[in-house]
Coordinates of N, CA and C and ligand atoms in Angstrom, one line a residue:
X118 N 83.2 127.0 -30.8 CA 82.3 127.8 -29.9 C 81.8 126.9 -28.8
X119 N 81.9 127.4 -27.6 CA 81.4 126.7 -26.4 C 79.9 126.9 -26.4
X120 N 79.2 125.8 -26.0 CA 77.8 125.9 -26.0 C 77.2 125.2 -24.7
X121 N 77.7 125.7 -23.6 CA 77.2 125.0 -22.4 C 76.0 125.6 -21.8
X122 N 75.4 126.6 -22.5 CA 74.3 127.3 -22.0 C 72.9 126.8 -22.4
X123 N 73.0 125.8 -23.3 CA 71.7 125.3 -23.8 C 71.0 124.4 -22.8
X124 N 69.7 124.3 -22.8 CA 69.0 123.5 -21.8 C 69.2 122.0 -22.3
X125 N 69.1 121.1 -21.3 CA 69.1 119.7 -21.7 C 67.8 119.2 -22.2
X126 N 66.7 119.7 -21.6 CA 65.4 119.4 -22.1 C 64.8 120.7 -22.6
X127 N 64.1 120.6 -23.7 CA 63.4 121.8 -24.3 C 62.0 121.8 -23.6
X128 N 61.4 120.6 -23.6 CA 60.1 120.4 -22.9 C 60.3 119.0 -22.2
X129 N 59.3 118.6 -21.3 CA 59.6 117.3 -20.6 C 60.0 116.1 -21.5
X130 N 59.4 116.0 -22.7 CA 59.7 114.8 -23.5 C 60.5 115.1 -24.7
X131 N 61.0 116.3 -24.9 CA 61.9 116.6 -26.1 C 63.1 117.3 -25.7
X132 N 64.2 116.6 -26.0 CA 65.5 117.1 -25.5 C 66.1 118.1 -26.6
X133 N 67.1 118.9 -26.1 CA 67.8 119.8 -26.9 C 68.5 119.0 -28.0
X134 N 69.1 117.9 -27.6 CA 69.8 117.1 -28.6 C 68.9 116.6 -29.7
X135 N 67.8 116.1 -29.3 CA 66.8 115.6 -30.3 C 66.4 116.6 -31.3
X136 N 66.2 117.8 -30.8 CA 65.7 118.9 -31.6 C 66.8 119.6 -32.5
X137 N 68.0 119.4 -32.2 CA 69.1 120.0 -32.9 C 70.1 119.1 -33.6
X138 N 69.9 117.8 -33.4 CA 70.9 116.9 -34.0 C 70.7 116.8 -35.5
X139 N 71.8 116.6 -36.2 CA 71.7 116.5 -37.6 C 72.9 115.6 -38.1
X140 N 72.5 114.6 -38.8 CA 73.6 113.7 -39.3 C 74.5 114.4 -40.3
X141 N 73.9 115.3 -41.1 CA 74.6 116.1 -42.0 C 75.6 117.0 -41.3
X142 N 75.2 117.6 -40.2 CA 76.1 118.5 -39.4 C 77.2 117.7 -38.9
X143 N 76.9 116.5 -38.3 CA 78.0 115.8 -37.7 C 79.0 115.2 -38.7
X144 N 78.4 114.7 -39.8 CA 79.3 114.2 -40.9 C 80.2 115.3 -41.4
X145 N 79.7 116.5 -41.4 CA 80.6 117.6 -42.0 C 81.3 118.5 -40.9
X146 N 81.2 118.0 -39.7 CA 81.9 118.7 -38.6 C 81.3 120.1 -38.3
X147 N 80.0 120.2 -38.5 CA 79.4 121.6 -38.3 C 78.6 121.5 -37.0
X148 N 78.7 122.6 -36.3 CA 77.9 122.7 -35.1 C 76.5 123.4 -35.4
X149 N 75.5 122.6 -35.1 CA 74.1 123.1 -35.5 C 73.5 123.7 -34.3
X150 N 73.9 124.9 -34.0 CA 73.5 125.6 -32.7 C 72.5 126.7 -33.0
X151 N 71.4 126.7 -32.4 CA 70.4 127.8 -32.5 C 70.8 129.0 -31.7
X152 N 70.4 130.2 -32.2 CA 70.5 131.4 -31.4 C 69.3 131.5 -30.5
X153 N 69.2 132.5 -29.7 CA 68.1 132.6 -28.7 C 66.7 132.6 -29.4
X154 N 66.6 133.3 -30.5 CA 65.3 133.4 -31.1 C 64.9 132.0 -31.7
X155 N 65.9 131.4 -32.3 CA 65.7 130.0 -32.9 C 65.3 129.0 -31.8
X156 N 66.0 129.2 -30.6 CA 65.7 128.3 -29.5 C 64.3 128.5 -29.0
X157 N 63.8 129.7 -29.0 CA 62.4 130.0 -28.7 C 61.5 129.3 -29.6
X158 N 61.8 129.3 -30.9 CA 61.0 128.7 -31.9 C 61.0 127.1 -31.7
X159 N 62.2 126.6 -31.4 CA 62.3 125.2 -31.2 C 61.4 124.8 -30.0
X160 N 61.3 125.6 -29.0 CA 60.5 125.4 -27.9 C 59.0 125.4 -28.3
X161 N 58.6 126.3 -29.1 CA 57.3 126.4 -29.6 C 56.9 125.1 -30.3
X162 N 57.8 124.6 -31.2 CA 57.6 123.4 -31.9 C 57.5 122.2 -31.0
X163 N 58.4 122.1 -30.0 CA 58.4 121.0 -29.0 C 57.1 121.0 -28.2
X164 N 56.6 122.2 -27.9 CA 55.3 122.3 -27.2 C 54.1 121.8 -28.0
X165 N 54.2 122.0 -29.3 CA 53.1 121.4 -30.2 C 53.2 119.9 -30.3
X166 N 54.5 119.4 -30.3 CA 54.7 118.0 -30.3 C 54.2 117.3 -29.0
X167 N 54.4 118.1 -27.9 CA 53.9 117.6 -26.6 C 52.3 117.4 -26.7
X168 N 51.7 118.4 -27.3 CA 50.2 118.4 -27.4 C 49.8 117.1 -28.2
X169 N 50.5 116.8 -29.3 CA 50.2 115.6 -30.1 C 50.4 114.4 -29.3
X170 N 51.6 114.3 -28.6 CA 51.9 113.2 -27.8 C 50.8 112.9 -26.7
X171 N 50.4 113.9 -26.0 CA 49.4 113.7 -25.0 C 48.1 113.3 -25.5
X172 N 47.7 113.9 -26.7 CA 46.5 113.5 -27.4 C 46.5 112.0 -27.7
X173 N 47.6 111.5 -28.3 CA 47.7 110.1 -28.6 C 47.7 109.2 -27.4
X174 N 48.4 109.6 -26.4 CA 48.5 108.8 -25.2 C 47.1 108.7 -24.5
X175 N 46.3 109.8 -24.5 CA 45.0 109.8 -24.0 C 44.0 108.9 -24.8
X176 N 44.1 109.2 -26.1 CA 43.2 108.5 -27.0 C 43.4 107.0 -27.0
X177 N 44.6 106.5 -27.0 CA 44.9 105.1 -27.1 C 45.2 104.5 -25.7
X178 N 45.3 105.3 -24.7 CA 45.6 104.8 -23.3 C 46.8 103.9 -23.2
X179 N 47.8 104.3 -24.0 CA 49.1 103.7 -23.9 C 50.2 104.7 -24.2
X180 N 51.4 104.4 -23.7 CA 52.5 105.4 -24.0 C 52.9 105.4 -25.4
X181 N 52.8 106.5 -26.1 CA 53.2 106.6 -27.5 C 54.3 107.6 -27.6
X182 N 55.4 107.3 -28.2 CA 56.5 108.2 -28.3 C 56.5 108.9 -29.6
X183 N 56.9 110.1 -29.6 CA 57.1 110.8 -30.9 C 58.6 111.0 -31.1
X184 N 59.0 110.5 -32.3 CA 60.4 110.5 -32.6 C 60.7 111.6 -33.6
X185 N 61.6 112.5 -33.3 CA 61.9 113.6 -34.1 C 63.3 113.3 -34.8
X186 N 63.2 113.2 -36.2 CA 64.5 112.9 -36.9 C 65.2 114.2 -37.3
X187 N 64.4 115.3 -37.4 CA 65.1 116.6 -37.8 C 64.1 117.8 -37.4
X188 N 64.7 118.7 -36.7 CA 64.0 119.9 -36.4 C 64.8 121.1 -36.8
X189 N 65.7 121.6 -36.0 CA 66.4 122.8 -36.4 C 67.6 122.6 -37.3
X190 N 67.7 123.4 -38.3 CA 68.9 123.4 -39.2 C 69.4 124.8 -39.4
X191 N 70.7 125.0 -39.0 CA 71.3 126.3 -39.2 C 71.5 126.5 -40.7
X192 N 72.0 127.7 -41.1 CA 72.0 128.0 -42.5 C 72.9 127.0 -43.3
X193 N 74.0 126.7 -42.7 CA 74.9 125.8 -43.4 C 74.3 124.4 -43.6
X194 N 73.7 123.9 -42.5 CA 73.1 122.5 -42.6 C 72.0 122.6 -43.5
X195 N 71.2 123.6 -43.5 CA 70.0 123.7 -44.4 C 70.5 123.7 -45.9
X196 N 71.6 124.4 -46.1 CA 72.1 124.4 -47.5 C 72.6 123.0 -47.9
X197 N 73.3 122.4 -47.0 CA 73.8 121.1 -47.3 C 72.8 120.0 -47.5
X198 N 71.6 120.1 -46.8 CA 70.6 119.1 -47.1 C 69.7 119.5 -48.2
X199 N 70.0 120.6 -48.9 CA 69.2 121.1 -50.0 C 67.9 121.7 -49.6
X200 N 67.7 122.1 -48.4 CA 66.5 122.7 -47.9 C 66.3 124.1 -48.6
X201 N 65.0 124.5 -48.7 CA 64.7 125.8 -49.3 C 65.1 126.9 -48.2
X202 N 65.5 128.1 -48.7 CA 66.0 129.1 -47.9 C 64.9 129.5 -46.8
X203 N 63.6 129.3 -47.2 CA 62.6 129.7 -46.3 C 62.0 128.5 -45.6
X204 N 62.7 127.4 -45.6 CA 62.3 126.2 -44.9 C 62.0 126.5 -43.4
X205 N 60.9 126.0 -42.9 CA 60.6 126.3 -41.5 C 61.7 125.6 -40.6
X206 N 62.3 124.6 -41.1 CA 63.4 123.9 -40.3 C 64.5 124.9 -40.0
X207 N 64.7 125.8 -40.9 CA 65.8 126.8 -40.8 C 65.6 127.6 -39.5
X208 N 64.4 127.8 -39.1 CA 64.1 128.6 -37.9 C 63.7 127.8 -36.7
X209 N 63.7 126.5 -36.8 CA 63.3 125.7 -35.7 C 61.8 125.5 -35.6
X210 N 61.1 125.8 -36.7 CA 59.7 125.8 -36.6 C 59.1 124.6 -37.4
X211 N 59.9 123.6 -37.6 CA 59.3 122.4 -38.2 C 60.0 121.2 -37.6
X212 N 59.3 120.1 -37.6 CA 59.8 118.8 -37.2 C 59.5 117.7 -38.2
X213 N 60.5 116.9 -38.5 CA 60.2 115.7 -39.2 C 60.1 114.6 -38.2
X214 N 59.0 113.9 -38.1 CA 58.7 113.0 -37.0 C 57.8 111.9 -37.4
X215 N 57.7 110.9 -36.4 CA 56.8 109.8 -36.5 C 56.4 109.5 -35.1
X216 N 55.4 108.6 -35.0 CA 54.9 108.2 -33.7 C 55.1 106.6 -33.6
X217 N 55.5 106.2 -32.4 CA 55.7 104.7 -32.3 C 54.4 104.0 -32.5
X218 N 54.4 102.9 -33.3 CA 53.3 102.1 -33.5 C 52.3 102.6 -34.6
X219 N 52.7 103.7 -35.3 CA 51.8 104.3 -36.3 C 52.6 104.3 -37.6
X220 N 51.9 104.1 -38.7 CA 52.5 104.4 -40.0 C 52.5 106.0 -40.1
X221 N 53.3 106.5 -41.0 CA 53.4 107.9 -41.1 C 52.0 108.5 -41.6
X222 N 51.3 107.7 -42.4 CA 50.0 108.1 -42.9 C 49.0 108.2 -41.7
X223 N 49.0 107.1 -40.9 CA 48.1 107.1 -39.7 C 48.4 108.2 -38.7
X224 N 49.7 108.5 -38.6 CA 50.1 109.6 -37.7 C 49.7 110.9 -38.2
X225 N 49.8 111.1 -39.5 CA 49.3 112.4 -40.1 C 47.8 112.5 -39.9
X226 N 47.1 111.4 -40.1 CA 45.6 111.5 -39.9 C 45.3 111.9 -38.5
X227 N 46.0 111.4 -37.5 CA 45.8 111.8 -36.1 C 45.9 113.3 -35.9
X228 N 47.0 113.9 -36.5 CA 47.2 115.3 -36.4 C 46.1 116.1 -37.1
X229 N 45.7 115.6 -38.2 CA 44.6 116.3 -38.9 C 43.3 116.2 -38.1
X230 N 43.1 115.1 -37.4 CA 41.9 114.9 -36.5 C 42.0 116.0 -35.4
X231 N 43.2 116.2 -34.8 CA 43.4 117.2 -33.8 C 43.1 118.6 -34.3
X232 N 43.5 118.8 -35.5 CA 43.2 120.1 -36.1 C 41.7 120.3 -36.3
X233 N 41.1 119.3 -36.8 CA 39.6 119.4 -37.0 C 38.9 119.6 -35.7
X234 N 39.4 119.1 -34.6 CA 38.8 119.3 -33.3 C 39.3 120.7 -32.6
X235 N 40.1 121.4 -33.4 CA 40.6 122.7 -32.8 C 41.6 122.6 -31.8
X236 N 42.3 121.4 -31.7 CA 43.3 121.2 -30.7 C 44.7 121.6 -31.1
X237 N 44.9 121.8 -32.4 CA 46.2 122.2 -32.9 C 46.1 123.0 -34.2
X238 N 47.0 123.9 -34.5 CA 47.0 124.6 -35.7 C 48.4 124.4 -36.3
X239 N 48.5 124.2 -37.6 CA 49.8 124.0 -38.2 C 49.9 124.8 -39.5
X240 N 51.0 125.2 -39.9 CA 51.2 125.8 -41.2 C 51.2 124.8 -42.3
X241 N 52.0 123.8 -42.2 CA 52.1 122.8 -43.2 C 52.2 121.4 -42.5
X242 N 51.4 120.5 -43.0 CA 51.6 119.1 -42.6 C 51.9 118.3 -43.9
X243 N 53.0 117.7 -44.0 CA 53.4 117.0 -45.2 C 53.6 115.5 -44.9
X244 N 52.9 114.6 -45.6 CA 53.2 113.2 -45.6 C 54.3 113.0 -46.6
X245 N 55.5 112.7 -46.1 CA 56.7 112.6 -47.0 C 56.9 111.2 -47.5
X246 N 56.8 111.0 -48.8 CA 57.1 109.8 -49.5 C 56.5 108.5 -48.9
X247 N 55.1 108.5 -48.8 CA 54.4 107.4 -48.2 C 54.7 106.0 -48.8
X248 N 55.1 106.0 -50.1 CA 55.4 104.7 -50.8 C 56.6 104.1 -50.3
X249 N 57.4 104.8 -49.5 CA 58.6 104.2 -48.9 C 58.4 103.4 -47.7
X250 N 57.2 103.4 -47.2 CA 56.9 102.6 -46.0 C 57.6 103.1 -44.8
X251 N 58.5 102.3 -44.2 CA 59.2 102.8 -43.0 C 60.1 104.0 -43.3
X252 N 60.4 104.2 -44.6 CA 61.2 105.4 -44.9 C 60.4 106.6 -45.1
X253 N 59.1 106.6 -44.8 CA 58.3 107.8 -44.9 C 58.4 108.6 -43.6
X254 N 57.9 109.8 -43.6 CA 57.9 110.5 -42.3 C 56.8 111.7 -42.5
X255 N 56.5 112.3 -41.4 CA 55.6 113.4 -41.3 C 56.4 114.7 -41.1
X256 N 56.2 115.7 -41.9 CA 56.8 117.0 -41.6 C 55.7 117.9 -41.1
X257 N 55.9 118.5 -40.0 CA 54.9 119.4 -39.5 C 55.6 120.8 -39.2
X258 N 55.1 121.8 -39.8 CA 55.7 123.1 -39.7 C 54.7 124.1 -39.2
X259 N 55.3 125.1 -38.5 CA 54.4 126.2 -37.9 C 54.9 127.6 -38.2
X260 N 54.0 128.5 -38.1 CA 54.4 129.9 -38.2 C 54.7 130.4 -36.8
X261 N 55.6 131.4 -36.8 CA 56.0 131.9 -35.5 C 54.9 132.5 -34.8
X262 N 54.8 132.3 -33.5 CA 53.8 132.8 -32.6 C 52.4 132.2 -32.9
X263 N 52.4 131.2 -33.8 CA 51.1 130.5 -34.1 C 50.1 131.3 -34.9
X264 N 50.6 132.4 -35.5 CA 49.7 133.2 -36.2 C 49.8 132.9 -37.7
X265 N 48.6 133.1 -38.4 CA 48.6 133.0 -39.9 C 49.0 131.6 -40.4
X266 N 48.6 130.6 -39.6 CA 48.9 129.2 -40.1 C 48.1 128.9 -41.3
X267 N 48.7 128.3 -42.3 CA 47.9 128.0 -43.5 C 47.1 126.7 -43.4
X268 N 47.4 125.9 -42.4 CA 46.7 124.6 -42.3 C 46.7 123.8 -43.6
X269 N 47.9 123.8 -44.2 CA 48.0 123.2 -45.5 C 48.4 121.7 -45.3
X270 N 47.8 120.8 -46.1 CA 48.1 119.4 -46.0 C 48.6 118.9 -47.4
X271 N 49.7 118.3 -47.4 CA 50.3 117.9 -48.7 C 50.9 116.5 -48.6
X272 N 51.0 115.8 -49.7 CA 51.7 114.6 -49.8 C 52.9 114.7 -50.8
X273 N 54.1 114.4 -50.3 CA 55.3 114.5 -51.2 C 55.5 113.2 -51.8
X274 N 55.7 113.2 -53.2 CA 56.0 112.0 -53.9 C 57.2 112.3 -54.9
X275 N 57.8 111.3 -55.4 CA 58.8 111.5 -56.4 C 58.2 111.2 -57.7
X276 N 58.4 112.1 -58.7 CA 57.9 111.9 -60.0 C 59.1 112.2 -60.9
X277 N 59.6 111.2 -61.6 CA 60.8 111.4 -62.5 C 62.0 112.0 -61.8
X278 N 62.2 111.5 -60.5 CA 63.4 112.0 -59.8 C 63.2 113.3 -59.1
X279 N 62.0 114.0 -59.3 CA 61.8 115.2 -58.7 C 60.7 115.1 -57.6
X280 N 60.8 115.9 -56.5 CA 59.8 115.9 -55.5 C 58.6 116.7 -55.9
X281 N 57.4 116.1 -55.9 CA 56.2 116.8 -56.3 C 55.3 116.8 -55.0
X282 N 54.6 117.9 -54.8 CA 53.7 118.0 -53.6 C 52.3 118.0 -54.1
X283 N 51.6 117.0 -53.7 CA 50.2 116.8 -54.1 C 49.3 117.4 -52.9
X284 N 48.2 117.9 -53.3 CA 47.3 118.5 -52.2 C 46.6 117.3 -51.4
X285 N 46.6 117.5 -50.1 CA 45.9 116.6 -49.3 C 46.7 115.3 -49.0
X286 N 46.1 114.4 -48.2 CA 46.8 113.1 -48.0 C 46.4 112.2 -49.2
X287 N 47.3 111.8 -50.0 CA 47.0 111.0 -51.2 C 47.1 109.5 -50.8
X288 N 45.9 108.9 -51.0 CA 45.9 107.4 -50.8 C 46.7 106.8 -52.0
X289 N 47.5 105.8 -51.7 CA 48.2 105.1 -52.7 C 49.2 105.9 -53.6
X290 N 49.6 107.1 -53.1 CA 50.5 107.9 -53.9 C 51.9 107.2 -53.9
X291 N 52.4 107.1 -55.1 CA 53.7 106.4 -55.3 C 54.8 107.4 -55.5
Ligands
ZN370 ZN1 60.7 118.6 -42.8

């Protein structure tokens, strides 16, 4: 399928490639291409990431980059990565990300601070596997059109090989 119609940039600092790339897709020769509605969702997500980026840049008076490792997953990719059928990634409404110069925990705390100041609303913020250090990441998910966001904060940990979600940002969670 030809896909020359997608934009190069979704927003000034987030590219189409960054928001749709998937190692699983490329390894399996799958094209991870959003439809128009999904593309609109990706843009919504990228706009939220822009808000976070400019908040951090202003607060720390230095350029801070936000690195997105996964945003949109089409049905096949989502199945291959073992994502839930209702995963916000499936619709382009979630990003797995980190900020340059921040631990995942510190980055998550900044987003929560933004929420407390009324600068952002999210459906789910998950600190994913903080005990992994550099292998940790922050999942931020949104509801479409920004309505009915649950503002849920969770920490994902492995317990006996299974992923368990604990309420809140857990200090020292292994
Ligand atoms: Zn995620």
